[in-house]
mmCIF file of C-alpha atoms and ligand atoms in Angstrom:
data_model
loop_
_atom_site.group_PDB
_atom_site.id
_atom_site.type_symbol
_atom_site.label_atom_id
_atom_site.label_comp_id
_atom_site.label_asym_id
_atom_site.label_seq_id
_atom_site.Cartn_x
_atom_site.Cartn_y
_atom_site.Cartn_z
ATOM 1 C CA MET A 1 103.059 131.597 53.894
ATOM 2 C CA ARG A 2 100.281 132.242 51.430
ATOM 3 C CA ASP A 3 97.527 134.673 52.357
ATOM 4 C CA GLN A 4 94.258 133.245 53.504
ATOM 5 C CA THR A 5 90.786 134.508 52.888
ATOM 6 C CA PRO A 6 88.850 135.330 56.064
ATOM 7 C CA ALA A 7 86.736 132.234 55.551
ATOM 8 C CA GLU A 8 89.794 130.049 55.330
ATOM 9 C CA SER A 9 91.232 131.642 58.437
ATOM 10 C CA GLN A 10 88.086 130.848 60.308
ATOM 11 C CA LYS A 11 88.223 127.274 59.257
ATOM 12 C CA PHE A 12 91.789 127.132 60.425
ATOM 13 C CA SER A 13 91.135 125.403 63.707
ATOM 14 C CA VAL A 14 92.748 125.914 67.051
ATOM 15 C CA SER A 15 94.751 122.740 66.617
ATOM 16 C CA GLY A 16 96.027 124.090 63.344
ATOM 17 C CA MET A 17 97.058 127.225 65.151
ATOM 18 C CA LEU A 18 98.716 125.250 67.889
ATOM 19 C CA LEU A 19 100.533 123.107 65.394
ATOM 20 C CA LEU A 20 101.657 126.153 63.472
ATOM 21 C CA LEU A 21 102.730 127.773 66.671
ATOM 22 C CA LEU A 22 104.806 124.751 67.622
ATOM 23 C CA VAL A 23 106.423 124.512 64.215
ATOM 24 C CA LEU A 24 107.235 128.199 64.231
ATOM 25 C CA LEU A 25 108.686 127.971 67.712
ATOM 26 C CA ALA A 26 110.882 125.107 66.554
ATOM 27 C CA VAL A 27 112.021 127.153 63.552
ATOM 28 C CA LEU A 28 112.615 130.331 65.503
ATOM 29 C CA PHE A 29 114.486 128.759 68.374
ATOM 30 C CA PRO A 30 116.834 126.473 66.445
ATOM 31 C CA GLY A 31 119.406 124.448 68.286
ATOM 32 C CA GLY A 32 118.030 125.564 71.591
ATOM 33 C CA ASP A 33 118.146 122.036 72.858
ATOM 34 C CA ASN A 34 121.906 121.766 73.294
ATOM 35 C CA LEU A 35 121.884 123.043 76.840
ATOM 36 C CA GLU A 36 122.472 119.870 78.812
ATOM 37 C CA ALA A 37 120.593 119.403 82.035
ATOM 38 C CA SER A 38 123.156 119.926 84.731
ATOM 39 C CA GLN A 39 123.003 118.592 88.248
ATOM 40 C CA SER A 40 122.817 122.064 89.710
ATOM 41 C CA SER A 41 119.542 122.978 88.050
ATOM 42 C CA THR A 42 115.978 122.817 89.294
ATOM 43 C CA SER A 43 112.980 122.630 87.058
ATOM 44 C CA PHE A 44 109.237 122.869 87.252
ATOM 45 C CA HIS A 45 107.155 121.301 84.523
ATOM 46 C CA VAL A 46 103.610 120.317 83.813
ATOM 47 C CA MET A 47 102.988 117.068 82.030
ATOM 48 C CA GLN A 48 100.070 116.009 79.889
ATOM 49 C CA ILE A 49 99.373 112.431 78.890
ATOM 50 C CA SER A 50 96.432 112.139 76.527
ATOM 51 C CA SER A 51 95.321 108.665 75.556
ATOM 52 C CA PHE A 52 93.040 108.632 72.520
ATOM 53 C CA VAL A 53 91.365 105.236 72.803
ATOM 54 C CA ASN A 54 88.799 105.583 70.043
ATOM 55 C CA SER A 55 86.805 108.294 68.298
ATOM 56 C CA THR A 56 84.739 109.048 71.392
ATOM 57 C CA TRP A 57 86.937 108.056 74.288
ATOM 58 C CA THR A 58 89.940 110.041 75.499
ATOM 59 C CA GLN A 59 91.673 110.097 78.815
ATOM 60 C CA ASN A 60 93.666 113.174 79.826
ATOM 61 C CA ARG A 61 96.078 113.032 82.701
ATOM 62 C CA GLY A 62 97.822 116.118 83.980
ATOM 63 C CA SER A 63 100.482 116.556 86.646
ATOM 64 C CA GLY A 64 102.978 119.101 87.908
ATOM 65 C CA TRP A 65 106.541 118.277 88.885
ATOM 66 C CA LEU A 66 109.373 119.956 90.732
ATOM 67 C CA ASP A 67 112.346 118.000 89.364
ATOM 68 C CA ASP A 68 111.205 114.431 89.970
ATOM 69 C CA MET A 69 108.824 115.246 92.818
ATOM 70 C CA GLN A 70 105.172 115.321 91.876
ATOM 71 C CA ILE A 71 103.501 118.324 93.488
ATOM 72 C CA HIS A 72 100.264 118.608 91.466
ATOM 73 C CA GLY A 73 97.705 116.225 90.180
ATOM 74 C CA TRP A 74 94.812 117.056 87.878
ATOM 75 C CA ASP A 75 91.215 116.019 88.470
ATOM 76 C CA SER A 76 89.935 115.714 84.920
ATOM 77 C CA ASP A 77 86.306 115.282 86.045
ATOM 78 C CA THR A 78 86.152 118.648 87.770
ATOM 79 C CA GLY A 79 88.974 120.255 85.801
ATOM 80 C CA THR A 80 90.813 121.364 88.906
ATOM 81 C CA ALA A 81 94.343 121.025 90.173
ATOM 82 C CA ILE A 82 95.188 118.832 93.147
ATOM 83 C CA PHE A 83 97.905 120.287 95.349
ATOM 84 C CA LEU A 84 100.029 117.512 96.776
ATOM 85 C CA LYS A 85 102.265 119.704 98.949
ATOM 86 C CA PRO A 86 101.218 122.469 101.331
ATOM 87 C CA TRP A 87 103.579 124.839 99.467
ATOM 88 C CA ALA A 88 102.547 123.771 95.949
ATOM 89 C CA LYS A 89 100.808 127.090 95.213
ATOM 90 C CA GLY A 90 104.031 129.033 95.659
ATOM 91 C CA ASN A 91 103.099 132.673 96.250
ATOM 92 C CA PHE A 92 100.267 132.627 93.702
ATOM 93 C CA SER A 93 96.940 134.079 94.805
ATOM 94 C CA SER A 94 93.712 132.080 94.620
ATOM 95 C CA GLU A 95 92.615 134.266 91.681
ATOM 96 C CA THR A 96 95.779 133.412 89.753
ATOM 97 C CA ILE A 97 95.363 129.720 90.533
ATOM 98 C CA LEU A 98 91.728 129.815 89.347
ATOM 99 C CA MET A 99 92.788 131.563 86.151
ATOM 100 C CA LEU A 100 95.499 128.989 85.459
ATOM 101 C CA GLU A 101 93.071 126.129 86.121
ATOM 102 C CA GLU A 102 90.681 127.709 83.624
ATOM 103 C CA ILE A 103 93.438 127.923 80.992
ATOM 104 C CA PHE A 104 94.305 124.240 81.459
ATOM 105 C CA ARG A 105 90.628 123.226 81.489
ATOM 106 C CA VAL A 106 90.030 124.980 78.169
ATOM 107 C CA TYR A 107 93.300 123.684 76.787
ATOM 108 C CA PHE A 108 92.464 120.036 77.590
ATOM 109 C CA PHE A 109 88.981 120.390 76.122
ATOM 110 C CA VAL A 110 90.079 122.142 72.937
ATOM 111 C CA PHE A 111 93.133 119.960 72.476
ATOM 112 C CA THR A 112 91.104 116.760 72.810
ATOM 113 C CA SER A 113 88.304 117.745 70.465
ATOM 114 C CA GLU A 114 90.624 119.276 67.879
ATOM 115 C CA VAL A 115 92.876 116.219 67.764
ATOM 116 C CA GLN A 116 89.793 113.992 67.456
ATOM 117 C CA ASP A 117 88.514 116.151 64.611
ATOM 118 C CA HIS A 118 91.793 115.919 62.718
ATOM 119 C CA VAL A 119 92.737 112.289 63.217
ATOM 120 C CA ASN A 120 92.525 111.579 59.496
ATOM 121 C CA GLU A 121 94.271 114.762 58.466
ATOM 122 C CA PHE A 122 97.216 113.975 60.765
ATOM 123 C CA GLU A 123 97.109 110.318 59.648
ATOM 124 C CA LEU A 124 96.695 109.064 63.184
ATOM 125 C CA GLU A 125 95.244 105.687 64.077
ATOM 126 C CA TYR A 126 93.464 104.772 67.307
ATOM 127 C CA PRO A 127 94.603 104.055 69.891
ATOM 128 C CA PHE A 128 97.411 106.566 70.262
ATOM 129 C CA GLU A 129 98.969 108.619 73.003
ATOM 130 C CA ILE A 130 100.219 112.202 72.986
ATOM 131 C CA GLN A 131 102.470 113.525 75.705
ATOM 132 C CA GLY A 132 103.263 117.123 76.370
ATOM 133 C CA LEU A 133 105.771 118.692 78.701
ATOM 134 C CA ALA A 134 106.186 122.388 79.399
ATOM 135 C CA GLY A 135 108.070 124.239 82.063
ATOM 136 C CA CYS A 136 111.161 126.116 83.058
ATOM 137 C CA GLU A 137 114.529 125.348 84.545
ATOM 138 C CA LEU A 138 116.634 127.435 86.921
ATOM 139 C CA TYR A 139 120.422 127.096 86.669
ATOM 140 C CA ALA A 140 122.970 127.662 89.413
ATOM 141 C CA GLY A 141 124.004 131.039 87.963
ATOM 142 C CA GLY A 142 120.401 132.262 88.098
ATOM 143 C CA ALA A 143 119.591 131.831 84.406
ATOM 144 C CA ILE A 144 116.174 130.400 83.637
ATOM 145 C CA MET A 145 115.353 128.460 80.483
ATOM 146 C CA SER A 146 111.851 127.563 79.390
ATOM 147 C CA PHE A 147 111.023 124.447 77.482
ATOM 148 C CA LEU A 148 108.201 122.822 75.589
ATOM 149 C CA ARG A 149 108.172 119.273 74.328
ATOM 150 C CA GLY A 150 105.587 117.179 72.580
ATOM 151 C CA SER A 151 105.674 113.542 71.670
ATOM 152 C CA LEU A 152 103.404 111.178 69.822
ATOM 153 C CA GLU A 153 103.682 107.510 70.732
ATOM 154 C CA GLY A 154 106.956 108.252 72.534
ATOM 155 C CA LEU A 155 108.575 110.047 69.584
ATOM 156 C CA ASP A 156 109.343 113.731 69.984
ATOM 157 C CA PHE A 157 107.652 115.870 67.359
ATOM 158 C CA LEU A 158 108.646 119.015 69.127
ATOM 159 C CA SER A 159 111.419 119.968 71.499
ATOM 160 C CA LEU A 160 112.554 123.464 72.236
ATOM 161 C CA LYS A 161 114.214 125.476 74.924
ATOM 162 C CA THR A 162 114.619 129.194 75.244
ATOM 163 C CA GLY A 163 116.398 131.598 77.509
ATOM 164 C CA TRP A 164 114.781 134.152 79.746
ATOM 165 C CA PRO A 165 115.513 136.809 80.579
ATOM 166 C CA SER A 166 117.982 137.274 77.753
ATOM 167 C CA PRO A 167 117.816 140.025 75.121
ATOM 168 C CA GLU A 168 118.166 137.353 72.476
ATOM 169 C CA GLY A 169 115.273 135.331 73.840
ATOM 170 C CA GLU A 170 113.088 138.419 74.066
ATOM 171 C CA LEU A 171 113.902 139.426 70.511
ATOM 172 C CA ARG A 172 113.077 136.019 69.158
ATOM 173 C CA ALA A 173 109.854 135.905 71.100
ATOM 174 C CA GLN A 174 108.846 139.283 69.673
ATOM 175 C CA LYS A 175 109.703 138.224 66.168
ATOM 176 C CA PHE A 176 107.754 135.065 66.661
ATOM 177 C CA CYS A 177 104.644 136.900 67.813
ATOM 178 C CA THR A 178 104.965 139.266 64.871
ATOM 179 C CA VAL A 179 105.037 136.370 62.452
ATOM 180 C CA ILE A 180 101.876 134.884 63.801
ATOM 181 C CA THR A 181 99.983 138.097 64.446
ATOM 182 C CA LYS A 182 96.867 136.318 63.232
ATOM 183 C CA TYR A 183 96.977 134.164 66.325
ATOM 184 C CA LYS A 184 98.373 136.772 68.649
ATOM 185 C CA GLY A 185 96.183 135.693 71.541
ATOM 186 C CA ILE A 186 97.461 132.139 71.666
ATOM 187 C CA CYS A 187 101.007 133.217 71.030
ATOM 188 C CA GLU A 188 100.962 135.674 73.883
ATOM 189 C CA THR A 189 99.342 133.255 76.312
ATOM 190 C CA VAL A 190 101.868 130.490 75.658
ATOM 191 C CA GLU A 191 104.711 132.969 75.752
ATOM 192 C CA LYS A 192 103.528 134.555 78.981
ATOM 193 C CA LEU A 193 103.010 131.185 80.678
ATOM 194 C CA LEU A 194 106.423 129.882 79.662
ATOM 195 C CA LEU A 195 108.551 132.983 79.965
ATOM 196 C CA GLU A 196 106.892 134.895 82.808
ATOM 197 C CA THR A 197 104.517 132.785 84.851
ATOM 198 C CA CYS A 198 106.705 129.701 85.051
ATOM 199 C CA PRO A 199 109.938 131.424 86.231
ATOM 200 C CA GLN A 200 108.020 133.465 88.838
ATOM 201 C CA TYR A 201 106.206 130.395 90.024
ATOM 202 C CA LEU A 202 109.377 128.282 90.182
ATOM 203 C CA LEU A 203 111.229 130.893 92.244
ATOM 204 C CA SER A 204 108.325 131.334 94.636
ATOM 205 C CA LEU A 205 107.942 127.562 94.906
ATOM 206 C CA LEU A 206 111.568 127.136 95.966
ATOM 207 C CA GLU A 207 111.008 129.816 98.604
ATOM 208 C CA ALA A 208 107.684 128.457 99.872
ATOM 209 C CA GLY A 209 108.905 124.857 99.949
ATOM 210 C CA LYS A 210 112.351 125.637 101.333
ATOM 211 C CA ALA A 211 112.039 123.722 104.608
ATOM 212 C CA ASP A 212 110.774 120.640 102.825
ATOM 213 C CA LEU A 213 113.134 120.825 99.837
ATOM 214 C CA GLN A 214 116.305 121.476 101.789
ATOM 215 C CA LYS A 215 115.634 118.809 104.384
ATOM 216 C CA GLN A 216 118.256 116.117 104.944
ATOM 217 C CA VAL A 217 117.075 112.601 105.771
ATOM 218 C CA LYS A 218 119.612 109.925 106.676
ATOM 219 C CA PRO A 219 119.561 106.606 104.848
ATOM 220 C CA GLU A 220 119.184 103.246 106.498
ATOM 221 C CA ALA A 221 121.207 100.442 104.982
ATOM 222 C CA TRP A 222 121.090 96.648 105.223
ATOM 223 C CA LEU A 223 122.610 93.686 103.450
ATOM 224 C CA SER A 224 121.089 90.531 101.997
ATOM 225 C CA SER A 225 122.013 87.909 99.456
ATOM 226 C CA GLY A 226 120.258 87.833 96.129
ATOM 227 C CA PRO A 227 119.493 84.848 93.874
ATOM 228 C CA SER A 228 122.749 82.946 93.290
ATOM 229 C CA PRO A 229 124.355 84.034 89.996
ATOM 230 C CA GLY A 230 125.751 80.480 89.548
ATOM 231 C CA PRO A 231 127.478 77.561 91.305
ATOM 232 C CA GLY A 232 129.984 78.746 93.865
ATOM 233 C CA ARG A 233 128.945 82.375 93.519
ATOM 234 C CA LEU A 234 127.109 84.831 95.740
ATOM 235 C CA LEU A 235 125.145 87.952 94.936
ATOM 236 C CA LEU A 236 125.717 90.484 97.689
ATOM 237 C CA VAL A 237 122.956 93.060 97.926
ATOM 238 C CA CYS A 238 123.294 96.361 99.732
ATOM 239 C CA HIS A 239 119.973 98.162 100.279
ATOM 240 C CA VAL A 240 119.995 101.879 101.011
ATOM 241 C CA SER A 241 116.663 103.431 101.807
ATOM 242 C CA GLY A 242 114.907 106.484 103.176
ATOM 243 C CA PHE A 243 117.416 109.146 102.122
ATOM 244 C CA TYR A 244 116.786 112.674 100.875
ATOM 245 C CA PRO A 245 117.893 114.473 98.743
ATOM 246 C CA LYS A 246 118.475 112.087 95.872
ATOM 247 C CA PRO A 247 122.235 112.221 95.189
ATOM 248 C CA VAL A 248 123.914 109.290 96.916
ATOM 249 C CA TRP A 249 127.109 107.266 96.561
ATOM 250 C CA VAL A 250 127.004 103.510 97.220
ATOM 251 C CA LEU A 251 129.810 101.083 96.448
ATOM 252 C CA TRP A 252 131.036 97.700 97.561
ATOM 253 C CA MET A 253 134.570 97.996 98.979
ATOM 254 C CA ARG A 254 137.400 95.731 100.104
ATOM 255 C CA GLY A 255 139.206 97.907 102.604
ATOM 256 C CA GLU A 256 139.828 101.148 100.731
ATOM 257 C CA GLN A 257 139.558 99.442 97.365
ATOM 258 C CA GLU A 258 136.422 100.253 95.393
ATOM 259 C CA GLN A 259 134.858 97.217 93.723
ATOM 260 C CA GLU A 260 134.310 98.459 90.196
ATOM 261 C CA ASP A 261 131.959 95.567 89.395
ATOM 262 C CA THR A 262 129.345 96.987 91.755
ATOM 263 C CA GLN A 263 126.026 97.203 89.903
ATOM 264 C CA GLN A 264 123.691 99.996 90.923
ATOM 265 C CA GLY A 265 119.971 99.810 90.331
ATOM 266 C CA ASP A 266 117.797 102.813 89.590
ATOM 267 C CA ILE A 267 117.127 105.218 92.421
ATOM 268 C CA LEU A 268 113.486 104.486 93.235
ATOM 269 C CA PRO A 269 110.980 106.631 95.108
ATOM 270 C CA ASN A 270 109.609 105.571 98.491
ATOM 271 C CA ALA A 271 106.001 106.513 99.251
ATOM 272 C CA ASP A 272 107.114 109.159 101.788
ATOM 273 C CA GLY A 273 109.126 111.114 99.210
ATOM 274 C CA THR A 274 112.501 109.645 100.198
ATOM 275 C CA TRP A 275 114.626 107.417 97.947
ATOM 276 C CA TYR A 276 115.787 103.827 97.709
ATOM 277 C CA LEU A 277 118.805 102.325 95.945
ATOM 278 C CA ARG A 278 120.331 98.880 95.837
ATOM 279 C CA ALA A 279 123.891 98.016 94.882
ATOM 280 C CA THR A 280 124.855 94.440 94.108
ATOM 281 C CA LEU A 281 128.134 92.584 93.691
ATOM 282 C CA ASP A 282 128.612 89.153 92.159
ATOM 283 C CA VAL A 283 131.503 87.360 93.960
ATOM 284 C CA ALA A 284 132.956 83.861 94.433
ATOM 285 C CA THR A 285 131.572 82.452 97.698
ATOM 286 C CA GLY A 286 135.027 82.342 99.279
ATOM 287 C CA GLU A 287 135.715 85.988 98.536
ATOM 288 C CA ALA A 288 132.721 87.534 100.289
ATOM 289 C CA ALA A 289 134.405 87.876 103.677
ATOM 290 C CA GLY A 290 136.001 91.269 104.167
ATOM 291 C CA LEU A 291 133.737 93.034 101.692
ATOM 292 C CA ALA A 292 131.738 96.012 102.882
ATOM 293 C CA CYS A 293 129.088 98.286 101.475
ATOM 294 C CA ARG A 294 129.926 101.971 101.855
ATOM 295 C CA VAL A 295 127.345 104.743 101.636
ATOM 296 C CA LYS A 296 128.067 108.460 101.315
ATOM 297 C CA HIS A 297 125.215 110.937 101.563
ATOM 298 C CA SER A 298 124.923 114.641 102.350
ATOM 299 C CA SER A 299 122.800 113.894 105.445
ATOM 300 C CA LEU A 300 125.601 111.856 107.024
ATOM 301 C CA GLY A 301 127.913 114.824 107.506
ATOM 302 C CA GLY A 302 130.979 112.931 106.280
ATOM 303 C CA GLN A 303 130.298 109.913 108.538
ATOM 304 C CA ASP A 304 129.930 107.256 105.839
ATOM 305 C CA LEU A 305 127.794 104.220 106.598
ATOM 306 C CA ILE A 306 129.879 101.041 106.332
ATOM 307 C CA LEU A 307 128.279 97.593 106.537
ATOM 308 C CA TYR A 308 130.503 94.496 106.544
ATOM 309 C CA TRP A 309 129.332 91.304 104.878
ATOM 310 C CA GLY A 310 128.801 88.509 107.397
ATOM 311 C CA GLU A 311 128.500 90.795 110.403
ATOM 312 C CA LYS A 312 125.246 91.206 112.256
ATOM 313 C CA GLY A 313 123.426 94.560 112.167
HETATM 314 C C1 NAG B 401 85.424 103.549 72.994
HETATM 315 O O1 NAG B 401 86.078 102.928 74.102
HETATM 316 C C2 NAG B 401 85.262 102.839 75.263
HETATM 317 C C3 NAG B 401 86.124 102.331 76.399
HETATM 318 O O2 NAG B 401 86.938 101.253 76.034
HETATM 319 C C4 NAG B 401 84.069 101.952 74.970
HETATM 320 O O3 NAG B 401 83.255 101.861 76.124
HETATM 321 C C5 NAG B 401 83.277 102.542 73.821
HETATM 322 O O4 NAG B 401 82.225 101.691 73.468
HETATM 323 C C6 NAG B 401 84.192 102.774 72.601
HETATM 324 N N1 NAG B 401 83.447 103.493 71.580
HETATM 325 C C7 NAG B 401 83.556 103.226 70.283
HETATM 326 C C8 NAG B 401 82.774 104.092 69.362
HETATM 327 O O5 NAG B 401 84.256 102.298 69.862
HETATM 328 C C1 NAG B 402 106.225 135.826 93.981
HETATM 329 O O1 NAG B 402 107.570 135.423 93.924
HETATM 330 C C2 NAG B 402 108.263 135.817 92.742
HETATM 331 C C3 NAG B 402 109.631 135.188 92.810
HETATM 332 O O2 NAG B 402 110.277 135.352 94.030
HETATM 333 C C4 NAG B 402 108.303 137.324 92.661
HETATM 334 O O3 NAG B 402 108.974 137.719 91.478
HETATM 335 C C5 NAG B 402 106.887 137.866 92.679
HETATM 336 O O4 NAG B 402 106.895 139.272 92.706
HETATM 337 C C6 NAG B 402 106.117 137.348 93.881
HETATM 338 N N1 NAG B 402 104.728 137.719 93.748
HETATM 339 C C7 NAG B 402 104.020 138.209 94.772
HETATM 340 C C8 NAG B 402 102.589 138.503 94.475
HETATM 341 O O5 NAG B 402 104.520 138.368 95.879
#
């Protein structure tokens, strides 16, 4: 990097610093993205969706998520967090919460105005959307990884993951902050939020929300027929709804024989925080009798739900 005169440094805007910071992070944490998300991990992340409509109009949306459960909203008029669960503050004090809200408030303001000021420089054209994701993930063995991701119009321009606490992660973080000593303040804030605040918060969240998060809610299931796939054919639909947690097993069966052609939809959220899934099977009309939909779920204690096609209830 070439040296800058003080005047040049001053002109170097916050967005420039942020961009530099992101690029450096990507360089200093190479290949950190190969750690696949495993089923036995839990993550907390904050998400930013900034829609730049035109030169004067931007909408910022912020939210906080524990895995796929939204626990925070963001009121962009007042610049305050909305806590959607009674345990969503974890063990953080009101002072800490106020401080974090202030950081996000400033971040949204600075980010918006700096992007608007550099639209031409970055060769951006209105309207465009920038999404940001930052958080940390706890693995079954107790390891915690932090991550930061940015995308423009759905394309990732940044994606990185780093370990904490690991000597290697610490070393890299130190090296990184040495490299950008000019912007030490920003570096240290981002680093502290990702590597210290987030893991502490995530752990305290899991403790505070224990009763809610470890609850078991039994699914209800019912059958219906879908739009006919063709002459002489039936679409059998098995609806499974109201279960928690999310992992579920649903298959059409003939006796003990699994029907491999079963098509599963996406697992969709119900308004009350439970889940819904439908599984369909396309069969010849004459072959529907004797088929059953079988549901396995942790809340059922091994007592699978079995619903036979053509039977009432
Ligand atoms: C920007 O978009 C807003 C909302 O669509 C509109 O009201 C406003 O007039 C636009 N401003 C400019 C400068 O185009
Ligand atoms: C909050 O919980 C985290 C994780 O369990 C812990 O490390 C931290 O010390 C706690 N903070 C307070 C103020 O109790």
